[in-house]
Short mmCIF file of C-alpha atoms and ligand atoms in Angstrom, two decimals:
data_model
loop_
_atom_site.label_atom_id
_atom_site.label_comp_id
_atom_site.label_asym_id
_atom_site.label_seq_id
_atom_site.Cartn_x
_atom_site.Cartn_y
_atom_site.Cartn_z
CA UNK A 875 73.79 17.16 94.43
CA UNK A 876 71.56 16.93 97.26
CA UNK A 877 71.29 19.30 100.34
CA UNK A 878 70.54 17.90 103.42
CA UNK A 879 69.58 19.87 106.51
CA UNK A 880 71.03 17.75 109.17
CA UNK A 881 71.43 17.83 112.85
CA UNK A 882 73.13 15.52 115.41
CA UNK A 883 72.40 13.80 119.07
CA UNK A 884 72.95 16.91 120.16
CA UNK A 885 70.47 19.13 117.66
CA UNK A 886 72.94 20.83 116.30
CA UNK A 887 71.76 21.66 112.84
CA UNK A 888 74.15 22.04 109.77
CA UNK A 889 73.62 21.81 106.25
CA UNK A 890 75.35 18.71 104.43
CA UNK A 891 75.73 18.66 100.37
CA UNK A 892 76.12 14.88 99.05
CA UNK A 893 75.93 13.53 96.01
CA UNK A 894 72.72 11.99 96.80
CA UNK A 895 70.70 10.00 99.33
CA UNK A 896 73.03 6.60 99.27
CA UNK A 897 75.68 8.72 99.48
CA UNK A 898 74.93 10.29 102.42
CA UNK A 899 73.37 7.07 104.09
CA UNK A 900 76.70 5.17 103.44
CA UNK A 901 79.10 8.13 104.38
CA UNK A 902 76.65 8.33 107.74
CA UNK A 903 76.93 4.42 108.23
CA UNK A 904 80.39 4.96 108.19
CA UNK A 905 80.58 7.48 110.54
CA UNK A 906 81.92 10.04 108.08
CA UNK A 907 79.50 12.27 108.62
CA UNK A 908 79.97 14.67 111.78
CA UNK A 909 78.77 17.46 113.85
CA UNK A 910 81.28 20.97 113.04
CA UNK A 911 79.85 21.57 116.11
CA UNK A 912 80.59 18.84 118.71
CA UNK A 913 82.24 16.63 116.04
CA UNK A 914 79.26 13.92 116.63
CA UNK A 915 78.77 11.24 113.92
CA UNK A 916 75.36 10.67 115.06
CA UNK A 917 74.04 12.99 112.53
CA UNK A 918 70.68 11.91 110.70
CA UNK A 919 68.77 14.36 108.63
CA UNK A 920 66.40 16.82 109.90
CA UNK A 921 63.04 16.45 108.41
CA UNK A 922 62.74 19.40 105.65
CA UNK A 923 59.94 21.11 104.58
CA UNK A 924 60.00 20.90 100.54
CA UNK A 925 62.04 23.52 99.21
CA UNK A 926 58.90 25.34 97.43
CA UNK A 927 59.94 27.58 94.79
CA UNK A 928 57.85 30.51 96.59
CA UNK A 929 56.43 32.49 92.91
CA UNK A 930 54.12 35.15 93.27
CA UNK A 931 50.90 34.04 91.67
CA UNK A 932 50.91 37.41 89.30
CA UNK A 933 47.35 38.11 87.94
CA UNK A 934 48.57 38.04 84.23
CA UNK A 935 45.64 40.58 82.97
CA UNK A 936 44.20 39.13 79.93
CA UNK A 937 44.26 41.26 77.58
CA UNK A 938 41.36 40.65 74.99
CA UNK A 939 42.06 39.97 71.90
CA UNK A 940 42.17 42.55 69.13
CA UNK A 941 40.91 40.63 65.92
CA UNK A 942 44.29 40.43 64.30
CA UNK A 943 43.84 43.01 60.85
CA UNK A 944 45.15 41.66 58.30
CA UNK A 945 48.39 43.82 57.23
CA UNK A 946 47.48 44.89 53.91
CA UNK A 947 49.26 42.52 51.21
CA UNK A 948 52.12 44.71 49.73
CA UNK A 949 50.98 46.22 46.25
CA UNK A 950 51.96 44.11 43.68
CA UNK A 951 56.04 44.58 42.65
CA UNK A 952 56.47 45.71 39.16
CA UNK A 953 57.56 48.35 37.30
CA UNK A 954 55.23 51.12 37.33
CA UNK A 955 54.39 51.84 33.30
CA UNK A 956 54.74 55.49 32.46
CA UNK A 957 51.55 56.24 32.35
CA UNK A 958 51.40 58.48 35.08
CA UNK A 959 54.80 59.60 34.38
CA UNK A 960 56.45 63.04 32.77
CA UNK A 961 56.10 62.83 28.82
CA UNK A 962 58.83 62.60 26.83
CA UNK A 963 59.26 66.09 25.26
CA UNK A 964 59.20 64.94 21.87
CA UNK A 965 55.57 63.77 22.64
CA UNK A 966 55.11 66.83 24.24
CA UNK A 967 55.88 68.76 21.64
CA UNK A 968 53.41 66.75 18.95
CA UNK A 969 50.60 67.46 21.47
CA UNK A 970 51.23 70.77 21.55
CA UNK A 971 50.96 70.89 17.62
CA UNK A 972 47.69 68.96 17.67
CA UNK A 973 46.77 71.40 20.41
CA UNK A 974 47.32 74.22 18.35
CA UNK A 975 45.16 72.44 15.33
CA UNK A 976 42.80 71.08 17.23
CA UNK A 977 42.18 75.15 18.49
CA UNK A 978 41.81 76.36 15.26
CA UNK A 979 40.08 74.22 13.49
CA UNK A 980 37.58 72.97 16.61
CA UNK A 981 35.06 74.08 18.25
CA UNK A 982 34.95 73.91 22.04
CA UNK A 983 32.06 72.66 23.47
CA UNK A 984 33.37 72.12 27.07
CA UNK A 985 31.67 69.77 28.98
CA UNK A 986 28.95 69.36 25.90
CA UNK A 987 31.28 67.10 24.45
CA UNK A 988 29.87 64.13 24.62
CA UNK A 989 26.15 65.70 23.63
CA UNK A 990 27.41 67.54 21.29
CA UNK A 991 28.73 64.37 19.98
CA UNK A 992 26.23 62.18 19.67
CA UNK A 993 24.21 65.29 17.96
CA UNK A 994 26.81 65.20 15.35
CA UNK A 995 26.77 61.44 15.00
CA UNK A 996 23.08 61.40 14.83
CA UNK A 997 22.81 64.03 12.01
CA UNK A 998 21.21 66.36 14.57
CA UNK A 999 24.02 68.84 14.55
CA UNK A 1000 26.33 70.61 12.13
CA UNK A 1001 28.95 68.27 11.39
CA UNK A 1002 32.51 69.38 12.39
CA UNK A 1003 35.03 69.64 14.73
CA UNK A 1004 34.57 69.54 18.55
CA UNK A 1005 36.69 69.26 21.04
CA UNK A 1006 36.22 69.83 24.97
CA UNK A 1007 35.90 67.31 28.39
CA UNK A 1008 34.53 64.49 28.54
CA UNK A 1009 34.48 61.87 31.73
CA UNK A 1010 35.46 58.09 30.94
CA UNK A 1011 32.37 56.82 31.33
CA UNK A 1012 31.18 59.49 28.47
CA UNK A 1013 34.46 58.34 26.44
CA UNK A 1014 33.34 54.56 26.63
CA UNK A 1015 29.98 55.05 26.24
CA UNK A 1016 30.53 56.83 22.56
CA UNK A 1017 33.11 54.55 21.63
CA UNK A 1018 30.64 51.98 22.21
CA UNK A 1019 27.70 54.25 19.83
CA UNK A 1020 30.69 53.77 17.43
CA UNK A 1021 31.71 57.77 17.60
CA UNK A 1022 35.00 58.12 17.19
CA UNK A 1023 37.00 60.13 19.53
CA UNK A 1024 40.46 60.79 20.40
CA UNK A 1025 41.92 61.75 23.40
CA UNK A 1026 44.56 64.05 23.78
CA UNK A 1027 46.65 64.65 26.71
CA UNK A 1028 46.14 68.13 26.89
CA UNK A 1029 49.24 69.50 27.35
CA UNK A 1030 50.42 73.46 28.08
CA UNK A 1031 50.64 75.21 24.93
CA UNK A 1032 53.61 75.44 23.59
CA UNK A 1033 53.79 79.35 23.55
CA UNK A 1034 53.01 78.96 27.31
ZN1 ZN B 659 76.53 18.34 117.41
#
C-alpha cells in the first residue's frame, strides 16, 4: 500500500491509500479518484515531505569494556576419594590400638621428630622409638635419607 496525500482543483487535501503509484495514476486517469469534499476528480497528489521516521538520536553511553574474567573452569567432576572423609570405625579402632602402642612403647619428641630422626639414623642418638609431628616436607625429606617412617592418622584415643 501506498499513502498519498492528495488534494484537488480546489486544494482540498485528503489522504488516498492505493495499492501503489500505477494504481493510483490509472484510477486518477479514469476519473475514479475524487474530492470527499467537492466530489472533484481533478485530484493529483500533493507533494509530501518524506515520511522520516523521526528517532531520537540517544547518546548510547559506551560503556568501557571490563576485560571479560575468565569464569573459573568448574573443578574437575569426579568422585571425591575418601581421603578427606570420616574413617571407617574399624580403621578407627586399629589406630587407636597403634595409638595406644605407639604411647607406650615411644618416645615423644614433638616437633623434634624429624631431628631426632635423622640422629637415630645417623647413630648419633639412642636408637628407639619416636614418635611426634612432623611437616610433609620433613616426611619426604627422610623418606628420601631412606628413614623409615610411618604415619599415623592420629586419631582420639579410644578411652576418650
Ligand atoms: Zn475538492
Amino acid at each position: 500500500m501506498i499513502h498519498y496525500q492528495l488534494r484537488c482543483e480546489q486544494a482540498h487535501e485528503f489522504d488516498g491509500w492505493y495499492k501503489d503509484s500505477t494504481s493510483f495514476d490509472k484510477l486518477a486517469a479514469a476519473g475514479l479518484v475524487e474530492c470527499p469534499v467537492c466530489g472533484s476528480a481533478k485530484v493529483s497528489r500533493a507533494l509530501m515531505a518524506p515520511a522520516i521516521a523521526k528517532t531520537r538520536a540517544e547518546r548510547q553511553e559506551v560503556a568501557p569494556q571490563q576485560p571479560q574474567a575468565t569464569p573459573p573452569s568448574p573443578p574437575p567432576a569426579g568422585p571425591q576419594q575418601a581421603a578427606a572423609g570420616p574413617i571407617p570405625a574399624q580403621m578407627v579402632a586399629l589406630l587407636q590400638r597403634m595409638r595406644a602402642e605407639v604411647e607406650k612403647n615411644c618416645d615423644y619428641v614433638g616437633n623434634d621428630f624429624a631431628d631426632e630422626a635423622r640422629k637415630m639414623h645417623r647413630g648419633e642418638s639412642e636408637l628407639r622409638g619416636i614418635y611426634g609431628e612432623a611437616s610433609d616436607s620433613d616426611a619426604e625429606e627422610l623418606r628420601e635419607e631412606g628413614i623409615d617412617i610411618a604415619r599415623l592418622p592420629w586419631v582420639p584415643r579410644a578411652d576418650g
